[in-house]
Amino acid sequence: MSPTHIHVPPVSDTSVRDTAYPSTAERQDPAKCTAVRDAMQRIGEKWTILVVGTLGAGAMRFSGLKRAVEGISQRMLTLTLRDLERDGLVTRTVYPTVPPQVEYALTPLGQSLFEPMMSIARWADQHRDSVESARATYDGARKADAR
């Protein structure tokens, strides 16, 4: 899952505020808060991001996914796929072969999540040096304060 570099033109602060941020009434609606929290919890998980990103290239069998998602254990892949299937982001297709073959693919809902996730991956790639520099500055200041 290697993000490509793209240039996104700047957006005026007002237009972002008008479209991206909920109104006060929306922020105070407990049902909307719960829905956002649940969605963010699911998509913010390390393995979710890597599995959805990998399946964005197309359907894969379990063993292929396990090889493609570096560092994931069989148990974590199983749990992640089960959660993604439960949330309607992934389909699981079992083929009647001996032994049975199982293939996983993003649903249309999962595909709709893929692009925003890739946007975040591109942002992380573009700003990696700035984040690491900020961390080094912060860590240096914390060490100096501890002395």
CSV table of N, CA and C in Angstrom, one decimal:
chain,number,residue,atom,x,y,z
A,1,MET,N,0.8,-1.2,0.0
A,1,MET,CA,0.0,0.0,0.0
A,1,MET,C,0.9,1.2,0.0
A,2,SER,N,1.4,1.5,-1.1
A,2,SER,CA,2.3,2.7,-1.2
A,2,SER,C,1.6,3.9,-1.8
A,3,PRO,N,1.4,4.9,-0.9
A,3,PRO,CA,0.6,6.0,-1.4
A,3,PRO,C,1.3,6.8,-2.4
A,4,THR,N,0.6,7.4,-3.4
A,4,THR,CA,1.2,8.2,-4.4
A,4,THR,C,1.1,9.7,-3.9
A,5,HIS,N,2.0,10.4,-4.4
A,5,HIS,CA,2.1,11.8,-4.1
A,5,HIS,C,1.1,12.6,-5.0
A,6,ILE,N,0.2,13.4,-4.4
A,6,ILE,CA,-0.7,14.2,-5.2
A,6,ILE,C,-0.7,15.6,-4.6
A,7,HIS,N,-1.0,16.6,-5.4
A,7,HIS,CA,-1.1,17.9,-4.9
A,7,HIS,C,-2.6,18.3,-4.7
A,8,VAL,N,-3.0,18.7,-3.5
A,8,VAL,CA,-4.3,19.1,-3.2
A,8,VAL,C,-4.3,20.6,-3.1
A,9,PRO,N,-5.1,21.3,-3.9
A,9,PRO,CA,-5.1,22.7,-3.8
A,9,PRO,C,-5.7,23.2,-2.4
A,10,PRO,N,-5.2,24.3,-1.9
A,10,PRO,CA,-5.7,24.7,-0.6
A,10,PRO,C,-7.2,25.1,-0.7
A,11,VAL,N,-7.9,24.9,0.4
A,11,VAL,CA,-9.3,25.2,0.4
A,11,VAL,C,-9.5,26.4,1.4
A,12,SER,N,-10.3,27.3,1.1
A,12,SER,CA,-10.5,28.5,2.0
A,12,SER,C,-11.1,28.0,3.3
A,13,ASP,N,-10.7,28.6,4.4
A,13,ASP,CA,-11.1,28.2,5.7
A,13,ASP,C,-12.6,28.2,5.8
A,14,THR,N,-13.3,29.1,5.2
A,14,THR,CA,-14.8,29.2,5.4
A,14,THR,C,-15.4,28.0,4.7
A,15,SER,N,-15.0,27.7,3.5
A,15,SER,CA,-15.6,26.5,2.8
A,15,SER,C,-15.4,25.2,3.6
A,16,VAL,N,-14.3,25.0,4.2
A,16,VAL,CA,-14.0,23.8,5.0
A,16,VAL,C,-15.0,23.8,6.2
A,17,ARG,N,-15.0,25.0,6.9
A,17,ARG,CA,-15.9,25.1,8.0
A,17,ARG,C,-17.3,24.8,7.7
A,18,ASP,N,-17.8,25.3,6.6
A,18,ASP,CA,-19.2,25.1,6.2
A,18,ASP,C,-19.5,23.7,5.8
A,19,THR,N,-18.6,22.9,5.3
A,19,THR,CA,-18.9,21.6,4.8
A,19,THR,C,-18.4,20.5,5.7
A,20,ALA,N,-17.4,20.7,6.4
A,20,ALA,CA,-16.7,19.6,7.2
A,20,ALA,C,-17.1,19.5,8.6
A,21,TYR,N,-17.6,20.6,9.2
A,21,TYR,CA,-17.9,20.6,10.6
A,21,TYR,C,-19.4,20.6,10.9
A,22,PRO,N,-19.8,19.7,11.8
A,22,PRO,CA,-21.2,19.7,12.1
A,22,PRO,C,-21.7,20.9,12.9
A,23,SER,N,-23.0,21.2,12.7
A,23,SER,CA,-23.5,22.4,13.5
A,23,SER,C,-23.5,22.0,15.0
A,24,THR,N,-23.8,23.0,15.8
A,24,THR,CA,-23.9,22.8,17.3
A,24,THR,C,-24.9,21.7,17.6
A,25,ALA,N,-26.1,21.8,16.9
A,25,ALA,CA,-27.2,20.9,17.1
A,25,ALA,C,-26.7,19.5,16.8
A,26,GLU,N,-26.0,19.3,15.6
A,26,GLU,CA,-25.5,18.0,15.2
A,26,GLU,C,-24.5,17.5,16.2
A,27,ARG,N,-23.6,18.3,16.8
A,27,ARG,CA,-22.6,17.9,17.7
A,27,ARG,C,-23.3,17.4,19.0
A,28,GLN,N,-24.5,18.0,19.3
A,28,GLN,CA,-25.1,17.6,20.6
A,28,GLN,C,-26.1,16.4,20.5
A,29,ASP,N,-26.2,15.9,19.3
A,29,ASP,CA,-27.1,14.8,19.0
A,29,ASP,C,-26.4,13.5,19.4
A,30,PRO,N,-26.8,12.8,20.5
A,30,PRO,CA,-26.1,11.7,21.0
A,30,PRO,C,-26.0,10.5,20.0
A,31,ALA,N,-27.0,10.3,19.2
A,31,ALA,CA,-27.0,9.3,18.2
A,31,ALA,C,-25.9,9.5,17.2
A,32,LYS,N,-25.7,10.8,16.7
A,32,LYS,CA,-24.7,11.1,15.8
A,32,LYS,C,-23.3,11.0,16.4
A,33,CYS,N,-23.2,11.4,17.7
A,33,CYS,CA,-21.9,11.3,18.3
A,33,CYS,C,-21.5,9.8,18.4
A,34,THR,N,-22.4,8.9,18.8
A,34,THR,CA,-22.2,7.5,18.9
A,34,THR,C,-21.8,6.9,17.6
A,35,ALA,N,-22.5,7.3,16.5
A,35,ALA,CA,-22.1,6.8,15.2
A,35,ALA,C,-20.7,7.2,14.7
A,36,VAL,N,-20.4,8.4,15.0
A,36,VAL,CA,-19.1,8.9,14.6
A,36,VAL,C,-18.0,8.2,15.5
A,37,ARG,N,-18.2,8.1,16.7
A,37,ARG,CA,-17.3,7.4,17.6
A,37,ARG,C,-17.1,6.0,17.2
A,38,ASP,N,-18.2,5.3,16.9
A,38,ASP,CA,-18.1,3.9,16.5
A,38,ASP,C,-17.3,3.7,15.2
A,39,ALA,N,-17.6,4.6,14.2
A,39,ALA,CA,-16.9,4.6,12.9
A,39,ALA,C,-15.4,4.9,13.1
A,40,MET,N,-15.1,5.9,13.9
A,40,MET,CA,-13.7,6.2,14.1
A,40,MET,C,-13.0,5.1,14.8
A,41,GLN,N,-13.6,4.5,15.8
A,41,GLN,CA,-13.0,3.4,16.5
A,41,GLN,C,-12.6,2.3,15.5
A,42,ARG,N,-13.6,1.9,14.6
A,42,ARG,CA,-13.3,0.8,13.7
A,42,ARG,C,-12.2,1.2,12.7
A,43,ILE,N,-12.3,2.4,12.1
A,43,ILE,CA,-11.4,2.7,11.0
A,43,ILE,C,-10.0,3.2,11.5
A,44,GLY,N,-10.0,3.5,12.8
A,44,GLY,CA,-8.7,4.0,13.4
A,44,GLY,C,-7.8,2.8,13.8
A,45,GLU,N,-8.3,1.6,13.8
A,45,GLU,CA,-7.5,0.5,14.2
A,45,GLU,C,-6.4,0.2,13.2
A,46,LYS,N,-5.3,-0.1,13.7
A,46,LYS,CA,-4.1,-0.3,12.9
A,46,LYS,C,-4.4,-1.4,11.8
A,47,TRP,N,-4.9,-2.5,12.2
A,47,TRP,CA,-5.1,-3.6,11.3
A,47,TRP,C,-6.2,-3.3,10.3
A,48,THR,N,-7.2,-2.6,10.7
A,48,THR,CA,-8.3,-2.2,9.8
A,48,THR,C,-7.7,-1.4,8.6
A,49,ILE,N,-6.9,-0.4,8.9
A,49,ILE,CA,-6.4,0.4,7.9
A,49,ILE,C,-5.5,-0.4,6.9
A,50,LEU,N,-4.7,-1.3,7.4
A,50,LEU,CA,-3.9,-2.1,6.6
A,50,LEU,C,-4.7,-3.1,5.7
A,51,VAL,N,-5.7,-3.8,6.3
A,51,VAL,CA,-6.5,-4.7,5.6
A,51,VAL,C,-7.3,-4.1,4.5
A,52,VAL,N,-8.0,-3.0,4.9
A,52,VAL,CA,-8.8,-2.2,3.9
A,52,VAL,C,-7.9,-1.7,2.8
A,53,GLY,N,-6.7,-1.2,3.1
A,53,GLY,CA,-5.8,-0.7,2.1
A,53,GLY,C,-5.3,-1.8,1.2
A,54,THR,N,-5.1,-3.0,1.7
A,54,THR,CA,-4.7,-4.1,0.9
A,54,THR,C,-5.8,-4.6,0.0
A,55,LEU,N,-7.0,-4.7,0.6
A,55,LEU,CA,-8.1,-5.2,-0.2
A,55,LEU,C,-8.6,-4.2,-1.3
A,56,GLY,N,-8.1,-2.9,-1.1
A,56,GLY,CA,-8.4,-1.9,-2.1
A,56,GLY,C,-7.9,-2.3,-3.5
A,57,ALA,N,-6.9,-3.2,-3.6
A,57,ALA,CA,-6.4,-3.6,-4.8
A,57,ALA,C,-7.2,-4.7,-5.5
A,58,GLY,N,-8.1,-5.3,-4.7
A,58,GLY,CA,-8.9,-6.4,-5.2
A,58,GLY,C,-9.0,-7.5,-4.2
A,59,ALA,N,-9.9,-8.5,-4.5
A,59,ALA,CA,-10.2,-9.6,-3.6
A,59,ALA,C,-9.0,-10.5,-3.4
A,60,MET,N,-8.9,-11.0,-2.2
A,60,MET,CA,-7.7,-11.9,-1.8
A,60,MET,C,-8.2,-13.0,-0.9
A,61,ARG,N,-7.4,-14.1,-1.0
A,61,ARG,CA,-7.6,-15.2,-0.1
A,61,ARG,C,-6.9,-14.9,1.3
A,62,PHE,N,-7.3,-15.6,2.3
A,62,PHE,CA,-6.8,-15.3,3.7
A,62,PHE,C,-5.3,-15.4,3.7
A,63,SER,N,-4.7,-16.4,3.1
A,63,SER,CA,-3.3,-16.6,3.1
A,63,SER,C,-2.6,-15.5,2.4
A,64,GLY,N,-3.1,-15.0,1.3
A,64,GLY,CA,-2.6,-13.9,0.6
A,64,GLY,C,-2.6,-12.6,1.4
A,65,LEU,N,-3.7,-12.4,2.1
A,65,LEU,CA,-3.8,-11.2,3.0
A,65,LEU,C,-2.8,-11.3,4.1
A,66,LYS,N,-2.7,-12.5,4.7
A,66,LYS,CA,-1.7,-12.6,5.8
A,66,LYS,C,-0.3,-12.3,5.3
A,67,ARG,N,0.1,-12.7,4.1
A,67,ARG,CA,1.4,-12.4,3.6
A,67,ARG,C,1.5,-10.9,3.3
A,68,ALA,N,0.4,-10.3,2.8
A,68,ALA,CA,0.5,-8.9,2.4
A,68,ALA,C,0.5,-7.9,3.5
A,69,VAL,N,-0.2,-8.3,4.6
A,69,VAL,CA,-0.2,-7.4,5.8
A,69,VAL,C,0.9,-7.8,6.8
A,70,GLU,N,2.0,-7.1,6.6
A,70,GLU,CA,3.2,-7.4,7.4
A,70,GLU,C,2.9,-7.3,8.9
A,71,GLY,N,3.3,-8.4,9.6
A,71,GLY,CA,3.2,-8.3,11.0
A,71,GLY,C,1.9,-8.8,11.7
A,72,ILE,N,0.9,-9.0,10.9
A,72,ILE,CA,-0.4,-9.4,11.5
A,72,ILE,C,-0.4,-10.9,11.8
A,73,SER,N,-0.9,-11.3,12.9
A,73,SER,CA,-1.0,-12.7,13.3
A,73,SER,C,-2.3,-13.2,12.7
A,74,GLN,N,-2.3,-14.5,12.6
A,74,GLN,CA,-3.5,-15.2,12.0
A,74,GLN,C,-4.7,-14.8,12.9
A,75,ARG,N,-4.6,-14.8,14.2
A,75,ARG,CA,-5.7,-14.5,15.0
A,75,ARG,C,-6.2,-13.0,14.8
A,76,MET,N,-5.3,-12.1,14.7
A,76,MET,CA,-5.7,-10.7,14.5
A,76,MET,C,-6.3,-10.5,13.1
A,77,LEU,N,-5.8,-11.2,12.1
A,77,LEU,CA,-6.4,-11.1,10.8
A,77,LEU,C,-7.8,-11.6,10.8
A,78,THR,N,-8.0,-12.8,11.5
A,78,THR,CA,-9.3,-13.4,11.6
A,78,THR,C,-10.3,-12.4,12.3
A,79,LEU,N,-9.9,-11.9,13.4
A,79,LEU,CA,-10.7,-10.9,14.2
A,79,LEU,C,-11.0,-9.7,13.4
A,80,THR,N,-10.0,-9.1,12.7
A,80,THR,CA,-10.2,-7.9,11.9
A,80,THR,C,-11.2,-8.2,10.8
A,81,LEU,N,-11.0,-9.3,10.0
A,81,LEU,CA,-11.9,-9.6,8.9
A,81,LEU,C,-13.3,-9.8,9.4
A,82,ARG,N,-13.4,-10.5,10.6
A,82,ARG,CA,-14.8,-10.7,11.1
A,82,ARG,C,-15.5,-9.4,11.5
A,83,ASP,N,-14.7,-8.5,12.1
A,83,ASP,CA,-15.3,-7.2,12.4
A,83,ASP,C,-15.7,-6.4,11.2
A,84,LEU,N,-14.8,-6.4,10.2
A,84,LEU,CA,-15.1,-5.7,8.9
A,84,LEU,C,-16.3,-6.2,8.2
A,85,GLU,N,-16.4,-7.6,8.3
A,85,GLU,CA,-17.6,-8.2,7.7
A,85,GLU,C,-18.8,-7.8,8.4
A,86,ARG,N,-18.8,-7.8,9.7
A,86,ARG,CA,-19.9,-7.5,10.6
A,86,ARG,C,-20.4,-6.0,10.3
A,87,ASP,N,-19.4,-5.1,10.0
A,87,ASP,CA,-19.7,-3.7,9.8
A,87,ASP,C,-20.1,-3.5,8.3
A,88,GLY,N,-20.1,-4.5,7.5
A,88,GLY,CA,-20.5,-4.4,6.1
A,88,GLY,C,-19.4,-3.8,5.2
A,89,LEU,N,-18.2,-3.9,5.6
A,89,LEU,CA,-17.1,-3.3,4.8
A,89,LEU,C,-16.4,-4.4,3.9
A,90,VAL,N,-16.5,-5.6,4.3
A,90,VAL,CA,-15.9,-6.7,3.7
A,90,VAL,C,-16.9,-7.9,3.5
A,91,THR,N,-16.8,-8.5,2.3
A,91,THR,CA,-17.5,-9.8,2.1
A,91,THR,C,-16.6,-11.0,2.2
A,92,ARG,N,-17.2,-12.1,2.6
A,92,ARG,CA,-16.4,-13.3,2.7
A,92,ARG,C,-17.1,-14.3,1.8
A,93,THR,N,-16.4,-14.8,0.8
A,93,THR,CA,-17.0,-15.8,-0.1
A,93,THR,C,-16.3,-17.1,0.0
A,94,VAL,N,-17.1,-18.2,0.3
A,94,VAL,CA,-16.5,-19.5,0.4
A,94,VAL,C,-16.8,-20.3,-0.9
A,95,TYR,N,-15.7,-20.8,-1.5
A,95,TYR,CA,-15.9,-21.6,-2.7
A,95,TYR,C,-15.9,-23.1,-2.3
A,96,PRO,N,-16.8,-23.9,-2.9
A,96,PRO,CA,-16.9,-25.3,-2.5
A,96,PRO,C,-15.9,-26.1,-3.2
A,97,THR,N,-14.7,-26.0,-2.7
A,97,THR,CA,-13.6,-26.8,-3.2
A,97,THR,C,-13.0,-27.6,-2.1
A,98,VAL,N,-12.1,-28.5,-2.4
A,98,VAL,CA,-11.5,-29.3,-1.3
A,98,VAL,C,-10.0,-29.0,-1.3
A,99,PRO,N,-9.4,-28.4,-0.3
A,99,PRO,CA,-10.1,-27.7,0.8
A,99,PRO,C,-10.9,-26.5,0.4
A,100,PRO,N,-11.9,-26.0,1.2
A,100,PRO,CA,-12.6,-24.8,0.8
A,100,PRO,C,-11.7,-23.6,0.6
A,101,GLN,N,-12.0,-22.8,-0.4
A,101,GLN,CA,-11.3,-21.6,-0.6
A,101,GLN,C,-12.1,-20.4,-0.1
A,102,VAL,N,-11.5,-19.5,0.6
A,102,VAL,CA,-12.3,-18.4,1.1
A,102,VAL,C,-11.6,-17.1,0.6
A,103,GLU,N,-12.4,-16.2,0.1
A,103,GLU,CA,-11.9,-15.0,-0.5
A,103,GLU,C,-12.6,-13.8,0.1
A,104,TYR,N,-11.8,-12.8,0.4
A,104,TYR,CA,-12.3,-11.5,1.0
A,104,TYR,C,-12.2,-10.4,0.0
A,105,ALA,N,-13.2,-9.5,0.0
A,105,ALA,CA,-13.2,-8.4,-0.9
A,105,ALA,C,-14.0,-7.2,-0.2
A,106,LEU,N,-13.6,-6.0,-0.6
A,106,LEU,CA,-14.4,-4.8,-0.1
A,106,LEU,C,-15.7,-4.8,-0.7
A,107,THR,N,-16.7,-4.5,0.1
A,107,THR,CA,-18.1,-4.2,-0.4
A,107,THR,C,-18.1,-2.8,-0.9
A,108,PRO,N,-19.2,-2.4,-1.6
A,108,PRO,CA,-19.3,-1.0,-2.0
A,108,PRO,C,-19.1,0.0,-0.8
A,109,LEU,N,-19.6,-0.3,0.3
A,109,LEU,CA,-19.3,0.5,1.5
A,109,LEU,C,-17.8,0.5,1.9
A,110,GLY,N,-17.2,-0.6,1.8
A,110,GLY,CA,-15.7,-0.7,2.1
A,110,GLY,C,-15.0,0.1,1.0
A,111,GLN,N,-15.4,0.0,-0.2
A,111,GLN,CA,-14.7,0.8,-1.3
A,111,GLN,C,-14.9,2.3,-1.0
A,112,SER,N,-16.0,2.7,-0.5
A,112,SER,CA,-16.2,4.1,-0.2
A,112,SER,C,-15.3,4.6,0.9
A,113,LEU,N,-14.9,3.7,1.8
A,113,LEU,CA,-13.9,4.1,2.8
A,113,LEU,C,-12.5,4.1,2.3
A,114,PHE,N,-12.2,3.3,1.3
A,114,PHE,CA,-10.8,3.2,0.8
A,114,PHE,C,-10.2,4.5,0.4
A,115,GLU,N,-10.9,5.3,-0.4
A,115,GLU,CA,-10.3,6.6,-0.8
A,115,GLU,C,-10.0,7.6,0.3
A,116,PRO,N,-10.9,7.8,1.3
A,116,PRO,CA,-10.6,8.7,2.4
A,116,PRO,C,-9.4,8.1,3.2
A,117,MET,N,-9.3,6.8,3.3
A,117,MET,CA,-8.1,6.2,4.0
A,117,MET,C,-6.9,6.5,3.2
A,118,MET,N,-6.9,6.4,1.9
A,118,MET,CA,-5.7,6.6,1.1
A,118,MET,C,-5.4,8.1,1.1
A,119,SER,N,-6.3,9.0,1.3
A,119,SER,CA,-6.0,10.4,1.5
A,119,SER,C,-5.2,10.6,2.7
A,120,ILE,N,-5.6,10.0,3.8
A,120,ILE,CA,-4.9,10.1,5.1
A,120,ILE,C,-3.5,9.5,4.9
A,121,ALA,N,-3.4,8.4,4.2
A,121,ALA,CA,-2.1,7.7,4.0
A,121,ALA,C,-1.2,8.7,3.2
A,122,ARG,N,-1.7,9.4,2.2
A,122,ARG,CA,-0.9,10.3,1.4
A,122,ARG,C,-0.5,11.5,2.3
A,123,TRP,N,-1.4,12.0,3.1
A,123,TRP,CA,-1.1,13.1,4.0
A,123,TRP,C,0.1,12.6,4.9
A,124,ALA,N,0.0,11.4,5.5
A,124,ALA,CA,1.0,10.9,6.4
A,124,ALA,C,2.3,10.8,5.7
A,125,ASP,N,2.3,10.4,4.5
A,125,ASP,CA,3.5,10.3,3.7
A,125,ASP,C,4.1,11.6,3.4
A,126,GLN,N,3.3,12.6,3.0
A,126,GLN,CA,3.8,13.9,2.6
A,126,GLN,C,4.3,14.7,3.8
A,127,HIS,N,3.8,14.4,5.0
A,127,HIS,CA,4.2,15.2,6.2
A,127,HIS,C,5.0,14.4,7.2
A,128,ARG,N,5.5,13.3,6.8
A,128,ARG,CA,6.3,12.4,7.7
A,128,ARG,C,7.5,13.2,8.3
A,129,ASP,N,8.2,13.9,7.4
A,129,ASP,CA,9.4,14.6,7.9
A,129,ASP,C,9.0,15.7,8.9
A,130,SER,N,8.0,16.4,8.6
A,130,SER,CA,7.5,17.5,9.6
A,130,SER,C,7.1,16.9,10.9
A,131,VAL,N,6.4,15.8,10.9
A,131,VAL,CA,6.0,15.2,12.1
A,131,VAL,C,7.2,14.7,12.9
A,132,GLU,N,8.1,14.0,12.3
A,132,GLU,CA,9.3,13.5,13.0
A,132,GLU,C,10.1,14.7,13.5
A,133,SER,N,10.2,15.8,12.8
A,133,SER,CA,10.9,16.9,13.3
A,133,SER,C,10.3,17.5,14.5
A,134,ALA,N,8.9,17.6,14.4
A,134,ALA,CA,8.2,18.2,15.6
A,134,ALA,C,8.4,17.3,16.8
A,135,ARG,N,8.4,16.0,16.6
A,135,ARG,CA,8.6,15.0,17.7
A,135,ARG,C,9.9,15.2,18.3
A,136,ALA,N,10.9,15.3,17.5
A,136,ALA,CA,12.3,15.5,18.0
A,136,ALA,C,12.4,16.8,18.8
A,137,THR,N,11.8,17.9,18.3
A,137,THR,CA,11.8,19.1,19.0
A,137,THR,C,11.1,19.0,20.4
A,138,TYR,N,9.9,18.4,20.4
A,138,TYR,CA,9.2,18.2,21.6
A,138,TYR,C,9.9,17.3,22.6
A,139,ASP,N,10.5,16.2,22.1
A,139,ASP,CA,11.2,15.3,23.0
A,139,ASP,C,12.5,16.0,23.6
A,140,GLY,N,13.1,16.8,22.7
A,140,GLY,CA,14.3,17.5,23.2
A,140,GLY,C,13.9,18.5,24.3
A,141,ALA,N,12.8,19.2,24.1
A,141,ALA,CA,12.3,20.2,25.1
A,141,ALA,C,11.9,19.5,26.4
A,142,ARG,N,11.3,18.3,26.3
A,142,ARG,CA,10.9,17.5,27.5
A,142,ARG,C,12.1,17.1,28.3
A,143,LYS,N,13.2,16.6,27.6
A,143,LYS,CA,14.4,16.2,28.2
A,143,LYS,C,15.1,17.3,28.9
A,144,ALA,N,15.1,18.5,28.3
A,144,ALA,CA,15.7,19.7,28.9
A,144,ALA,C,14.9,20.1,30.1
A,145,ASP,N,13.6,20.0,30.1
A,145,ASP,CA,12.7,20.4,31.3
A,145,ASP,C,12.9,19.4,32.4
A,146,ALA,N,13.2,18.2,32.1
A,146,ALA,CA,13.4,17.1,33.1
A,146,ALA,C,14.7,17.3,33.9
A,147,ARG,N,15.6,18.0,33.3
A,147,ARG,CA,17.0,18.2,34.0
A,147,ARG,C,16.9,19.2,35.1
